[in-house]
Structures are given as structure tokens and as C-alpha cells.
PDB file of C-alpha atoms in Angstrom:
ATOM      1  CA  MET A   1     170.453   2.360-153.936  1.00  0.00           C
ATOM      2  CA  ILE A   2     167.705   0.132-152.496  1.00  0.00           C
ATOM      3  CA  LYS A   3     168.801  -2.975-150.904  1.00  0.00           C
ATOM      4  CA  ARG A   4     167.164  -6.457-151.817  1.00  0.00           C
ATOM      5  CA  ILE A   5     167.907  -7.744-148.530  1.00  0.00           C
ATOM      6  CA  ASP A   6     167.914  -6.552-145.144  1.00  0.00           C
ATOM      7  CA  ALA A   7     167.228  -8.758-141.652  1.00  0.00           C
ATOM      8  CA  THR A   8     165.980  -8.421-138.235  1.00  0.00           C
ATOM      9  CA  ASP A   9     167.809  -7.739-135.155  1.00  0.00           C
ATOM     10  CA  LYS A  10     167.472 -10.910-133.745  1.00  0.00           C
ATOM     11  CA  ALA A  11     168.578 -12.259-137.132  1.00  0.00           C
ATOM     12  CA  ILE A  12     171.675  -9.923-136.878  1.00  0.00           C
ATOM     13  CA  GLU A  13     172.218 -11.128-133.330  1.00  0.00           C
ATOM     14  CA  LEU A  14     172.066 -14.938-134.119  1.00  0.00           C
ATOM     15  CA  ILE A  15     174.546 -14.482-137.118  1.00  0.00           C
ATOM     16  CA  LYS A  16     176.923 -12.892-134.939  1.00  0.00           C
ATOM     17  CA  ILE A  17     176.748 -16.008-132.636  1.00  0.00           C
ATOM     18  CA  LEU A  18     176.783 -18.465-135.373  1.00  0.00           C
ATOM     19  CA  LYS A  19     180.200 -16.538-137.191  1.00  0.00           C
ATOM     20  CA  GLU A  20     181.961 -17.078-133.746  1.00  0.00           C
ATOM     21  CA  LYS A  21     181.609 -20.655-133.486  1.00  0.00           C
ATOM     22  CA  HIS A  22     181.593 -21.060-137.393  1.00  0.00           C
ATOM     23  CA  GLY A  23     183.515 -18.192-139.024  1.00  0.00           C
ATOM     24  CA  ASP A  24     182.564 -16.921-142.648  1.00  0.00           C
ATOM     25  CA  LEU A  25     179.090 -17.889-143.212  1.00  0.00           C
ATOM     26  CA  MET A  26     177.064 -17.956-146.490  1.00  0.00           C
ATOM     27  CA  PHE A  27     172.850 -18.463-146.585  1.00  0.00           C
ATOM     28  CA  TYR A  28     171.308 -20.097-149.625  1.00  0.00           C
ATOM     29  CA  GLN A  29     167.537 -20.233-150.324  1.00  0.00           C
ATOM     30  CA  ALA A  30     166.449 -23.047-152.212  1.00  0.00           C
ATOM     31  CA  GLY A  31     162.835 -24.000-153.564  1.00  0.00           C
ATOM     32  CA  GLY A  32     163.439 -27.623-153.571  1.00  0.00           C
ATOM     33  CA  CYS A  33     161.498 -30.424-151.316  1.00  0.00           C
ATOM     34  CA  CYS A  34     163.721 -30.407-148.344  1.00  0.00           C
ATOM     35  CA  GLU A  35     164.566 -27.681-147.803  1.00  0.00           C
ATOM     36  CA  GLY A  36     161.379 -25.821-148.919  1.00  0.00           C
ATOM     37  CA  THR A  37     161.880 -21.980-149.173  1.00  0.00           C
ATOM     38  CA  GLN A  38     163.363 -22.016-145.813  1.00  0.00           C
ATOM     39  CA  PRO A  39     167.130 -19.947-145.807  1.00  0.00           C
ATOM     40  CA  GLN A  40     170.080 -22.306-144.618  1.00  0.00           C
ATOM     41  CA  CYS A  41     172.978 -21.214-143.222  1.00  0.00           C
ATOM     42  CA  PHE A  42     176.207 -22.793-144.115  1.00  0.00           C
ATOM     43  CA  GLU A  43     179.513 -21.957-143.366  1.00  0.00           C
ATOM     44  CA  LYS A  44     181.330 -19.851-146.420  1.00  0.00           C
ATOM     45  CA  GLY A  45     181.894 -22.493-149.266  1.00  0.00           C
ATOM     46  CA  GLY A  46     179.816 -25.647-147.397  1.00  0.00           C
ATOM     47  CA  TYR A  47     177.164 -25.413-150.262  1.00  0.00           C
ATOM     48  CA  TYR A  48     177.812 -25.302-153.652  1.00  0.00           C
ATOM     49  CA  GLN A  49     175.647 -23.437-155.917  1.00  0.00           C
ATOM     50  CA  ARG A  50     174.420 -23.962-159.192  1.00  0.00           C
ATOM     51  CA  MET A  51     175.308 -22.047-162.299  1.00  0.00           C
ATOM     52  CA  GLY A  52     172.801 -19.142-162.565  1.00  0.00           C
ATOM     53  CA  ASP A  53     171.905 -19.095-158.985  1.00  0.00           C
ATOM     54  CA  VAL A  54     171.834 -14.964-157.480  1.00  0.00           C
ATOM     55  CA  CYS A  55     173.493 -13.503-154.860  1.00  0.00           C
ATOM     56  CA  ILE A  56     170.920 -10.887-153.603  1.00  0.00           C
ATOM     57  CA  GLY A  57     172.944  -8.784-150.945  1.00  0.00           C
ATOM     58  CA  THR A  58     175.004  -9.128-147.717  1.00  0.00           C
ATOM     59  CA  ILE A  59     174.347  -9.524-143.893  1.00  0.00           C
ATOM     60  CA  GLU A  60     176.805  -8.836-141.879  1.00  0.00           C
ATOM     61  CA  ASP A  61     179.261  -9.241-144.399  1.00  0.00           C
ATOM     62  CA  THR A  62     177.178 -12.539-145.400  1.00  0.00           C
ATOM     63  CA  GLU A  63     176.278 -13.498-149.044  1.00  0.00           C
ATOM     64  CA  PHE A  64     172.776 -14.378-149.197  1.00  0.00           C
ATOM     65  CA  TRP A  65     172.380 -16.580-152.011  1.00  0.00           C
ATOM     66  CA  VAL A  66     168.970 -17.485-153.850  1.00  0.00           C
ATOM     67  CA  ASP A  67     168.140 -20.802-156.178  1.00  0.00           C
ATOM     68  CA  LYS A  68     167.843 -19.098-160.085  1.00  0.00           C
ATOM     69  CA  ASP A  69     164.598 -19.983-160.337  1.00  0.00           C
ATOM     70  CA  LEU A  70     163.052 -18.878-157.312  1.00  0.00           C
ATOM     71  CA  PHE A  71     165.060 -15.413-158.112  1.00  0.00           C
ATOM     72  CA  GLU A  72     163.271 -14.994-161.628  1.00  0.00           C
ATOM     73  CA  TYR A  73     159.842 -15.883-159.417  1.00  0.00           C
ATOM     74  CA  TRP A  74     160.702 -13.465-156.727  1.00  0.00           C
ATOM     75  CA  LYS A  75     163.307 -10.935-158.263  1.00  0.00           C
ATOM     76  CA  HIS A  76     160.632  -8.289-157.329  1.00  0.00           C
ATOM     77  CA  ALA A  77     160.440  -8.843-153.919  1.00  0.00           C
ATOM     78  CA  HIS A  78     162.164  -7.168-150.593  1.00  0.00           C
ATOM     79  CA  PHE A  79     164.181 -10.074-148.422  1.00  0.00           C
ATOM     80  CA  THR A  80     163.774  -9.749-144.981  1.00  0.00           C
ATOM     81  CA  LEU A  81     165.532 -12.058-143.271  1.00  0.00           C
ATOM     82  CA  THR A  82     164.024 -13.116-139.498  1.00  0.00           C
ATOM     83  CA  VAL A  83     164.577 -16.246-136.907  1.00  0.00           C
ATOM     84  CA  ILE A  84     161.869 -18.084-134.477  1.00  0.00           C
ATOM     85  CA  ASP A  85     162.477 -20.481-132.046  1.00  0.00           C
ATOM     86  CA  ALA A  86     161.501 -23.366-133.657  1.00  0.00           C
ATOM     87  CA  PHE A  87     163.219 -26.315-135.513  1.00  0.00           C
ATOM     88  CA  GLY A  88     163.830 -26.093-139.452  1.00  0.00           C
ATOM     89  CA  VAL A  89     162.990 -28.002-142.012  1.00  0.00           C
ATOM     90  CA  GLY A  90     165.310 -30.455-142.571  1.00  0.00           C
ATOM     91  CA  GLY A  91     167.774 -29.509-139.588  1.00  0.00           C
ATOM     92  CA  PHE A  92     170.894 -28.751-142.452  1.00  0.00           C
ATOM     93  CA  SER A  93     170.996 -24.884-141.164  1.00  0.00           C
ATOM     94  CA  LEU A  94     173.690 -23.861-138.799  1.00  0.00           C
ATOM     95  CA  GLU A  95     171.267 -22.331-136.043  1.00  0.00           C
ATOM     96  CA  THR A  96     169.457 -25.865-135.768  1.00  0.00           C
ATOM     97  CA  PRO A  97     171.330 -26.992-132.550  1.00  0.00           C
ATOM     98  CA  LEU A  98     170.130 -23.646-131.223  1.00  0.00           C
ATOM     99  CA  LYS A  99     166.461 -24.486-131.851  1.00  0.00           C
ATOM    100  CA  LYS A 100     166.566 -21.618-134.115  1.00  0.00           C
ATOM    101  CA  THR A 101     164.714 -20.909-137.747  1.00  0.00           C
ATOM    102  CA  PHE A 102     165.784 -18.322-139.829  1.00  0.00           C
ATOM    103  CA  GLN A 103     163.053 -17.633-142.381  1.00  0.00           C
ATOM    104  CA  ILE A 104     162.239 -14.956-144.694  1.00  0.00           C
ATOM    105  CA  GLU A 105     159.361 -12.094-145.053  1.00  0.00           C
ATOM    106  CA  TYR A 106     158.364 -11.224-148.503  1.00  0.00           C
ATOM    107  CA  ARG A 107     157.011  -7.666-149.866  1.00  0.00           C
ATOM    108  CA  ILE A 108     156.474  -6.510-153.516  1.00  0.00           C
ATOM    109  CA  PHE A 109     158.960  -3.498-154.420  1.00  0.00           C
ATOM    110  CA  THR A 110     157.150  -0.500-155.448  1.00  0.00           C
ATOM    111  CA  GLU A 111     157.959   1.146-158.866  1.00  0.00           C
ATOM    112  CA  GLU A 112     160.194   3.437-157.465  1.00  0.00           C
ATOM    113  CA  GLU A 113     162.433   1.280-155.395  1.00  0.00           C
ATOM    114  CA  GLU A 114     162.470  -1.119-158.783  1.00  0.00           C
ATOM    115  CA  LYS A 115     164.061   1.487-160.256  1.00  0.00           C
ATOM    116  CA  ASP A 116     166.985   1.886-157.945  1.00  0.00           C
ATOM    117  CA  LEU A 117     167.772  -1.536-156.968  1.00  0.00           C
ATOM    118  CA  GLU A 118     171.080  -2.938-156.110  1.00  0.00           C
ATOM    119  CA  PRO A 119     172.868  -5.312-158.618  1.00  0.00           C
ATOM    120  CA  VAL A 120     172.945  -8.840-157.955  1.00  0.00           C
ATOM    121  CA  SER A 121     175.691 -11.129-159.137  1.00  0.00           C
ATOM    122  CA  PHE A 122     175.803 -14.689-160.712  1.00  0.00           C
ATOM    123  CA  ILE A 123     177.361 -17.912-160.725  1.00  0.00           C
ATOM    124  CA  LYS A 124     178.637 -18.339-164.188  1.00  0.00           C
TER     125      LYS A 124
END
């Protein structure tokens, strides 16, 4: 099965640091005004998803949730979680005090990949 999300080594390293400090984590990527499309990292349960929001996979046992409308737009794309040295938009994400910002890089799935994608789960 083809994963819908992967992460760079730098992103995985930062997730491990944040898990040591905060425990279990979750990611949420919205398409809203304040956070733009920057993925936000929260303590697990620290953000309440909306009906229809989509979990596209996990990174280091951390669920990655996407706004239902954003998923509809990007459902044919692979996400790669990266991290840069910068202060992110809004500053709500757990990496902000470390002067880091998670980002997503996208690429479109090939026709072959589309036939073998990992399933997603939805908030019902």
C-alpha cells in the first residue's frame, strides 16, 4: 500500500523531541485564514476535529488529520512533512517555542499509486 504521508528525518527528529516533552501528539492541517495551510502539532486531543475531517496516516505513531474540504482538494496528492527554522503562522503549534515550523510539500500520485493507496479514516 502507498502511504499518503511521509516525513523527513528532521521532521521525525522534532516529533520525537515534542513527544518527550508533551506526550502523545496529533497533527491537524486546515485550510483556514489564521493558520493558513501550515500543519499544526498539538497534544493528542488538544484539537477537536470537525465532522468529516480525514486522518490520512500516521508519523511516529502520531495521527495526521486534514480538514475535510482541504482533503477533497488534495486527495490525489502525497504529503511530506518537513520542518524549517522559522516562526510559523499563528504560533499555535507545539514547535513554535523552538523556533521551528512544520511544513508540507505535495506531489501528485501517479496513476499506479492511486490504485494502491492506504485507506483513510473520517470523523463521523
